[in-house]
Coordinates of C-alpha atoms in Angstrom, one line a residue:
M1 CA 99.3 25.6 -74.4
A2 CA 97.9 27.9 -71.8
A3 CA 98.2 31.6 -72.5
H4 CA 100.8 33.4 -70.5
P5 CA 99.2 35.8 -68.0
G6 CA 100.8 38.6 -69.9
A7 CA 99.5 37.5 -73.3
R8 CA 98.1 40.4 -75.2
G9 CA 95.5 40.6 -78.0
T10 CA 91.9 41.2 -78.6
A11 CA 89.4 38.4 -79.0
R12 CA 86.2 38.7 -81.1
P13 CA 83.1 39.0 -78.9
A14 CA 82.6 35.9 -76.7
T15 CA 78.8 36.1 -76.9
D16 CA 76.5 34.7 -79.5
N17 CA 75.1 37.2 -82.0
P18 CA 71.7 35.7 -83.2
H19 CA 69.7 37.3 -85.9
P20 CA 67.1 39.2 -83.9
A21 CA 64.1 37.8 -85.6
T22 CA 65.2 34.2 -86.2
A23 CA 67.1 32.7 -83.3
G24 CA 65.5 29.3 -82.7
H25 CA 62.7 29.9 -85.2
P26 CA 62.1 28.1 -88.5
T27 CA 64.1 30.0 -91.2
V28 CA 64.4 29.9 -94.9
L29 CA 67.5 31.5 -96.5
T30 CA 66.9 32.5 -100.1
G31 CA 68.8 33.8 -103.1
A32 CA 72.3 32.6 -102.2
T33 CA 74.5 30.2 -104.2
V34 CA 74.1 27.1 -102.2
V35 CA 76.9 24.5 -102.3
L36 CA 75.4 21.0 -102.3
P37 CA 77.1 17.6 -102.7
T38 CA 76.0 17.7 -106.3
G39 CA 77.4 21.1 -106.9
A40 CA 76.7 24.8 -106.5
V41 CA 73.1 25.9 -107.1
E42 CA 72.6 29.6 -107.9
N43 CA 69.6 31.5 -106.5
G44 CA 69.1 28.5 -104.1
R45 CA 67.1 28.1 -101.0
L46 CA 67.8 26.4 -97.7
A47 CA 65.2 25.7 -95.0
V48 CA 65.9 25.1 -91.3
D49 CA 63.5 23.9 -88.7
G50 CA 64.8 23.4 -85.2
T51 CA 68.3 21.9 -85.3
R52 CA 68.0 20.4 -88.8
I53 CA 67.9 21.2 -92.5
T54 CA 64.5 20.4 -94.0
A55 CA 63.4 19.7 -97.5
A56 CA 60.5 22.1 -97.5
A57 CA 59.9 25.5 -95.9
P58 CA 58.4 25.0 -92.4
Q59 CA 55.2 26.7 -91.5
N60 CA 55.5 30.3 -90.2
A61 CA 59.2 30.4 -91.3
H62 CA 61.1 33.6 -91.3
F63 CA 62.5 34.3 -94.8
I64 CA 65.9 36.0 -95.1
D65 CA 67.1 37.2 -98.5
V66 CA 70.9 36.5 -98.8
T67 CA 71.2 37.1 -102.5
G68 CA 74.8 37.7 -103.6
H69 CA 76.2 35.4 -100.9
W70 CA 77.4 31.8 -100.7
L71 CA 75.9 29.2 -98.3
I72 CA 78.3 26.4 -97.5
P73 CA 78.4 23.7 -94.8
G74 CA 79.9 24.5 -91.4
F75 CA 83.6 23.7 -91.2
V76 CA 85.0 20.6 -89.5
D77 CA 88.4 20.9 -87.8
L78 CA 90.2 17.6 -87.1
H79 CA 93.2 19.2 -85.4
N80 CA 92.9 22.2 -83.1
H81 CA 94.7 23.0 -79.9
G82 CA 92.9 26.2 -78.8
G83 CA 92.0 29.8 -79.5
G84 CA 90.8 33.0 -78.0
G85 CA 93.7 32.9 -75.6
A86 CA 92.6 29.5 -74.3
S87 CA 94.2 26.1 -74.5
F88 CA 92.5 22.7 -74.9
T89 CA 95.6 21.1 -73.3
S90 CA 95.8 23.0 -70.0
G91 CA 92.9 25.4 -69.7
S92 CA 89.9 25.1 -67.4
V93 CA 86.5 24.0 -68.7
D94 CA 85.5 27.7 -69.1
D95 CA 88.8 28.3 -71.0
I96 CA 88.1 25.4 -73.3
L97 CA 84.6 26.6 -74.0
K98 CA 86.0 30.0 -74.8
G99 CA 88.4 28.5 -77.3
I100 CA 85.6 26.4 -78.9
H101 CA 83.4 29.5 -79.2
T102 CA 86.2 31.5 -80.8
H103 CA 86.4 29.0 -83.6
R104 CA 82.7 28.9 -84.0
L105 CA 82.7 32.6 -84.6
H106 CA 85.0 31.8 -87.6
G107 CA 82.7 29.0 -89.0
T108 CA 84.0 25.9 -87.3
T109 CA 80.8 24.2 -86.2
T110 CA 82.5 20.8 -85.4
L111 CA 85.9 20.6 -83.7
V112 CA 88.2 17.9 -82.4
A113 CA 90.2 19.1 -79.4
S114 CA 93.9 18.3 -79.7
T115 CA 96.4 17.9 -76.8
V116 CA 100.1 18.3 -77.0
T117 CA 102.9 16.2 -75.5
G118 CA 102.8 15.9 -71.7
D119 CA 103.1 13.5 -68.8
M120 CA 101.0 10.4 -69.3
D121 CA 99.0 10.9 -66.1
F122 CA 98.3 14.5 -67.0
L123 CA 97.2 13.5 -70.5
A124 CA 94.9 10.9 -69.0
R125 CA 93.3 13.5 -66.7
R126 CA 92.8 15.9 -69.6
A127 CA 91.2 13.1 -71.6
G128 CA 88.7 12.6 -68.8
L129 CA 87.8 16.3 -68.8
L130 CA 87.6 16.6 -72.6
S131 CA 85.5 13.5 -72.8
E132 CA 82.8 15.2 -70.7
L133 CA 82.7 18.0 -73.2
A134 CA 82.5 15.5 -76.0
E135 CA 79.6 13.8 -74.3
Q136 CA 77.9 17.2 -74.0
G137 CA 78.3 17.8 -77.8
E138 CA 80.8 20.7 -77.4
I139 CA 83.6 18.8 -79.2
A140 CA 83.6 15.9 -81.6
G141 CA 86.3 14.0 -79.9
I142 CA 89.9 14.1 -78.7
H143 CA 93.1 14.0 -80.7
F144 CA 96.3 13.1 -78.9
E145 CA 99.3 14.7 -80.7
G146 CA 102.2 13.3 -78.8
P147 CA 103.9 12.0 -76.7
F148 CA 104.4 9.1 -79.1
I149 CA 106.5 11.0 -81.6
S150 CA 110.0 11.1 -82.9
P151 CA 112.6 13.3 -81.2
C152 CA 114.1 13.8 -84.6
R153 CA 110.9 15.6 -85.8
K154 CA 109.5 16.9 -82.5
G155 CA 108.6 20.3 -83.8
A156 CA 107.2 22.4 -80.8
H157 CA 106.9 19.4 -78.4
S158 CA 109.0 19.0 -75.3
E159 CA 111.7 16.4 -76.0
D160 CA 112.0 15.4 -72.4
L161 CA 108.4 14.2 -72.4
L162 CA 108.5 12.1 -75.6
R163 CA 108.2 8.3 -75.5
D164 CA 107.9 5.4 -77.9
P165 CA 104.4 4.3 -78.7
D166 CA 104.0 1.5 -76.2
P167 CA 100.6 -0.1 -77.0
A168 CA 99.8 -0.4 -73.2
E169 CA 100.2 3.4 -72.8
V170 CA 98.3 4.1 -76.0
R171 CA 95.5 2.0 -74.5
K172 CA 95.7 4.0 -71.3
L173 CA 94.8 7.2 -73.2
I174 CA 92.0 5.5 -75.1
D175 CA 90.5 4.2 -71.9
A176 CA 90.8 7.6 -70.2
A177 CA 88.9 9.2 -73.1
R178 CA 85.9 6.9 -72.4
G179 CA 85.1 6.2 -76.1
R180 CA 85.8 9.8 -77.2
A181 CA 89.3 9.4 -78.6
A182 CA 89.1 10.3 -82.2
M183 CA 92.8 10.2 -83.3
V184 CA 96.3 9.6 -82.1
T185 CA 99.4 10.9 -83.9
L186 CA 102.3 8.5 -83.9
A187 CA 105.8 8.1 -85.2
T188 CA 105.0 4.7 -86.4
E189 CA 108.6 3.8 -87.1
R190 CA 109.4 3.9 -83.4
P191 CA 109.4 0.7 -81.3
G192 CA 105.8 -0.4 -80.7
G193 CA 104.5 1.9 -83.5
L194 CA 103.0 -0.8 -85.7
D195 CA 101.4 -2.6 -82.8
S196 CA 100.0 0.7 -81.6
V197 CA 98.5 1.3 -85.0
R198 CA 96.8 -2.1 -85.0
L199 CA 95.5 -1.4 -81.5
L200 CA 94.0 1.9 -82.5
A201 CA 92.4 0.4 -85.6
E202 CA 90.8 -2.3 -83.5
H203 CA 89.3 0.3 -81.2
G204 CA 88.0 2.5 -84.0
V205 CA 90.4 5.3 -83.3
I206 CA 92.2 7.0 -86.2
A207 CA 96.0 6.2 -86.3
A208 CA 97.7 9.3 -87.8
I209 CA 101.3 9.3 -89.0
G210 CA 103.1 12.5 -88.0
H211 CA 106.1 14.0 -86.3
T212 CA 107.9 11.1 -87.9
D213 CA 111.3 10.2 -89.3
A214 CA 110.0 7.2 -91.2
T215 CA 111.3 6.0 -94.5
Y216 CA 109.0 5.4 -97.5
E217 CA 109.0 1.7 -96.8
Q218 CA 108.2 2.1 -93.1
T219 CA 105.3 4.4 -93.9
V220 CA 103.9 1.9 -96.3
E221 CA 104.1 -0.8 -93.6
A222 CA 102.2 1.5 -91.2
I223 CA 99.5 2.2 -93.7
D224 CA 99.1 -1.5 -94.3
A225 CA 98.8 -1.9 -90.5
G226 CA 95.9 0.5 -90.4
A227 CA 97.1 4.1 -90.3
T228 CA 94.7 6.4 -92.3
V229 CA 95.8 10.0 -91.7
A230 CA 98.9 12.1 -92.3
T231 CA 99.2 14.7 -89.6
H232 CA 99.9 18.1 -91.2
L233 CA 101.6 16.6 -94.3
F234 CA 105.0 18.0 -95.1
N235 CA 105.5 19.5 -91.6
A236 CA 107.5 17.5 -89.0
M237 CA 108.6 14.8 -91.4
P238 CA 111.5 14.2 -93.8
P239 CA 111.2 16.1 -97.1
L240 CA 110.3 14.5 -100.4
G241 CA 113.5 13.3 -102.1
H242 CA 114.0 11.8 -105.5
R243 CA 116.1 8.9 -104.2
S244 CA 114.6 8.7 -100.7
P245 CA 110.9 9.7 -101.1
G246 CA 110.2 9.3 -97.4
P247 CA 106.7 9.3 -95.9
I248 CA 105.3 12.1 -98.1
A249 CA 105.3 10.0 -101.2
A250 CA 103.8 7.0 -99.4
L251 CA 101.1 9.1 -97.8
L252 CA 100.1 10.9 -101.0
E253 CA 100.0 7.8 -103.2
D254 CA 97.7 5.6 -101.0
D255 CA 94.0 6.1 -101.5
R256 CA 93.4 4.8 -97.9
V257 CA 95.1 7.9 -96.4
T258 CA 93.6 11.4 -95.8
V259 CA 96.2 14.1 -95.6
E260 CA 95.9 17.1 -93.3
L261 CA 97.1 20.5 -94.7
I262 CA 97.6 23.8 -92.8
N263 CA 96.6 26.4 -95.4
D264 CA 97.9 29.5 -93.7
G265 CA 100.6 30.6 -96.1
T266 CA 103.3 29.9 -93.5
H267 CA 103.3 26.1 -93.1
L268 CA 103.2 25.3 -96.8
H269 CA 104.5 26.9 -100.0
P270 CA 101.6 27.2 -102.4
A271 CA 103.3 24.8 -104.8
A272 CA 103.5 22.1 -102.0
L273 CA 99.8 22.6 -101.3
Q274 CA 99.0 22.2 -105.0
L275 CA 101.1 19.1 -105.3
A276 CA 99.3 17.5 -102.3
F277 CA 95.8 18.6 -103.3
H278 CA 96.0 17.6 -106.9
R279 CA 97.7 14.2 -106.1
A280 CA 95.3 13.3 -103.3
G281 CA 92.2 15.1 -104.5
A282 CA 89.6 16.9 -102.4
R283 CA 88.2 13.7 -101.0
R284 CA 91.5 12.9 -99.4
V285 CA 92.5 16.3 -98.1
A286 CA 91.4 17.8 -94.8
F287 CA 92.3 21.4 -94.2
I288 CA 93.0 21.9 -90.5
T289 CA 94.1 24.8 -88.3
D290 CA 96.6 23.2 -85.9
A291 CA 95.6 26.4 -84.0
M292 CA 97.0 27.3 -80.6
D293 CA 95.8 29.8 -78.0
A294 CA 96.5 32.9 -80.1
A295 CA 94.0 32.0 -82.9
G296 CA 91.3 34.7 -82.9
F297 CA 93.2 36.5 -80.1
G298 CA 96.4 38.3 -81.1
D299 CA 100.2 38.5 -80.9
G300 CA 102.0 38.0 -77.7
R301 CA 103.7 35.5 -75.4
Y302 CA 102.1 32.1 -74.7
W303 CA 103.0 28.8 -73.3
L304 CA 103.0 25.5 -75.2
G305 CA 103.3 23.0 -72.3
P306 CA 106.7 24.0 -70.8
L307 CA 107.8 25.8 -73.9
E308 CA 107.4 29.6 -74.4
V309 CA 105.9 30.7 -77.7
E310 CA 106.2 34.1 -79.3
V311 CA 103.4 35.1 -81.7
A312 CA 104.3 38.0 -84.0
D313 CA 102.4 39.1 -87.1
G314 CA 100.1 36.1 -86.6
V315 CA 102.9 33.5 -86.8
A316 CA 103.6 31.3 -83.7
R317 CA 107.2 30.3 -83.0
L318 CA 109.1 28.9 -80.1
A319 CA 110.9 31.7 -78.3
S320 CA 114.0 29.5 -77.9
D321 CA 114.8 28.6 -81.5
G322 CA 112.1 30.0 -83.8
T323 CA 110.5 26.6 -84.6
I324 CA 107.0 27.0 -85.8
A325 CA 104.6 26.2 -82.9
G326 CA 101.2 25.5 -84.3
S327 CA 99.2 28.3 -86.0
T328 CA 96.9 31.1 -85.4
L329 CA 94.7 30.0 -88.3
T330 CA 90.9 29.9 -88.4
L331 CA 89.1 27.9 -91.0
D332 CA 87.3 30.8 -92.6
R333 CA 90.7 32.2 -93.5
A334 CA 91.8 28.8 -94.8
F335 CA 88.7 28.6 -97.0
Q336 CA 89.2 32.1 -98.4
R337 CA 92.8 31.5 -99.2
A338 CA 92.0 28.2 -100.9
V339 CA 89.7 29.8 -103.4
T340 CA 91.3 33.2 -103.8
V341 CA 95.0 32.4 -103.6
D342 CA 95.3 28.7 -104.3
G343 CA 92.8 28.6 -107.1
L344 CA 90.7 25.8 -105.8
S345 CA 87.0 25.6 -106.8
V346 CA 84.5 26.5 -104.1
E347 CA 83.2 22.9 -104.3
D348 CA 86.6 21.4 -103.7
A349 CA 87.3 23.7 -100.8
V350 CA 84.0 22.7 -99.2
Q351 CA 84.9 19.1 -99.6
A352 CA 88.3 19.6 -97.9
L353 CA 86.9 21.8 -95.1
S354 CA 83.6 20.0 -94.4
A355 CA 82.8 16.8 -96.2
T356 CA 86.1 15.0 -96.0
P357 CA 86.8 15.5 -92.3
A358 CA 83.1 14.7 -91.5
R359 CA 83.5 11.4 -93.3
L360 CA 86.8 10.6 -91.5
L361 CA 85.1 11.2 -88.1
G362 CA 82.2 8.9 -89.1
M363 CA 79.8 11.8 -88.8
S364 CA 78.8 12.3 -92.5
D365 CA 75.3 11.2 -91.7
R366 CA 74.9 14.4 -89.6
I367 CA 77.4 17.0 -90.8
G368 CA 79.6 18.0 -93.6
S369 CA 77.0 18.9 -96.3
L370 CA 73.8 20.8 -96.7
E371 CA 71.2 18.1 -97.0
P372 CA 67.7 17.6 -95.5
G373 CA 67.9 15.8 -92.2
K374 CA 71.4 16.9 -91.3
D375 CA 72.3 19.3 -88.6
A376 CA 71.7 23.0 -89.6
D377 CA 75.4 23.8 -89.6
L378 CA 76.2 26.4 -92.2
V379 CA 78.4 29.4 -93.1
L380 CA 77.3 32.5 -95.0
L381 CA 80.0 34.2 -97.1
D382 CA 79.9 37.3 -99.3
A383 CA 81.1 37.5 -102.8
D384 CA 84.7 38.0 -101.6
F385 CA 84.4 34.9 -99.4
E386 CA 84.4 37.0 -96.2
L387 CA 82.4 35.4 -93.4
K388 CA 79.0 37.0 -92.9
G389 CA 77.1 34.5 -90.8
V390 CA 77.5 31.2 -88.9
M391 CA 74.7 28.8 -87.8
R392 CA 75.2 25.8 -85.6
R393 CA 72.4 23.3 -85.1
G394 CA 69.8 25.9 -86.1
E395 CA 71.1 28.7 -83.9
W396 CA 72.9 31.7 -85.2
V397 CA 76.4 32.0 -83.7
V398 CA 77.1 35.0 -86.0
G399 CA 73.8 36.5 -87.2
P400 CA 73.6 37.4 -90.9
Q401 CA 75.5 40.6 -91.6
L402 CA 73.9 41.8 -94.8
G403 CA 74.3 45.6 -94.5

């Protein structure tokens, strides 16, 4: 998904913007409505010492009055292909870091880097590169979206590079990721699909059902085999039918499954989002971006593997046929839309953007909620839910903008 050399747009600043008095120093934020696992606390207080949240104010702490704001956990994105003009699939290390930083500027403090369909050897090499960034703590893992998907529901993936989910090839990607594979999206109805799901489950890698043409019954079978995620529910799968309910009904009804939703106003009608959210509940919904290079960058021409993408008015589509090609979404916009347009409570939106994906990644002991001992990953929002500050591991990425 590398940006075309002629891609145009303007990225937000690519440098950190620490609060001048508090970068790296003990800090106490006071006066905000703090969203905790037990609910929202008005006129709350949050203390940070080093990289962690603490129960008590550290000595010599710098106090910052953020009255009138919301303090919520940093966002966790399970499904993200790039941003800031940079691709996680084909960019250099510097490009990847630029894309990661772009999303941090928008509140995503934990991110899984997603690839797109490509040649197996190329994907294995990318897995090796991305695994190094995971080992350095820059990303939380690798998500392989393709090539093991259905040509009937390929979306913005190159059909020539698709293949059935052979467990041996799935294992090749897992091994190439050196323990950093977080998730693999599969069309589980294809030959080898169920055996691949079982292989992933045995290795502690999330098996996600997506880009699938499965029936209801086939999807139930895949869930029973160990699949636990629906890749961008509703998109790239058969629609819900009253005689042929397809995968959507099976994925929504099973408490073992977490469903991804792209809340950008383009991928889903608000009624579809409400149906999914209220059927599955906040603990089974993970809002994702499915972002491509143009996120946080701008309209223009880009490349999605060998496919050209035109981004206009913030919507990415294949230049050849208009198929939606990922998104330009950032999670601060997804959060704001959830509470101002979709009518979700702040607490439920926090669950879907932070706590649920953190749990799915097995990282809820460190991230996903504002609790003592956890990483000091937080987002500061004003009364209109506009982003006004981002802290990651105790350092300001976007310093508090209180003026």
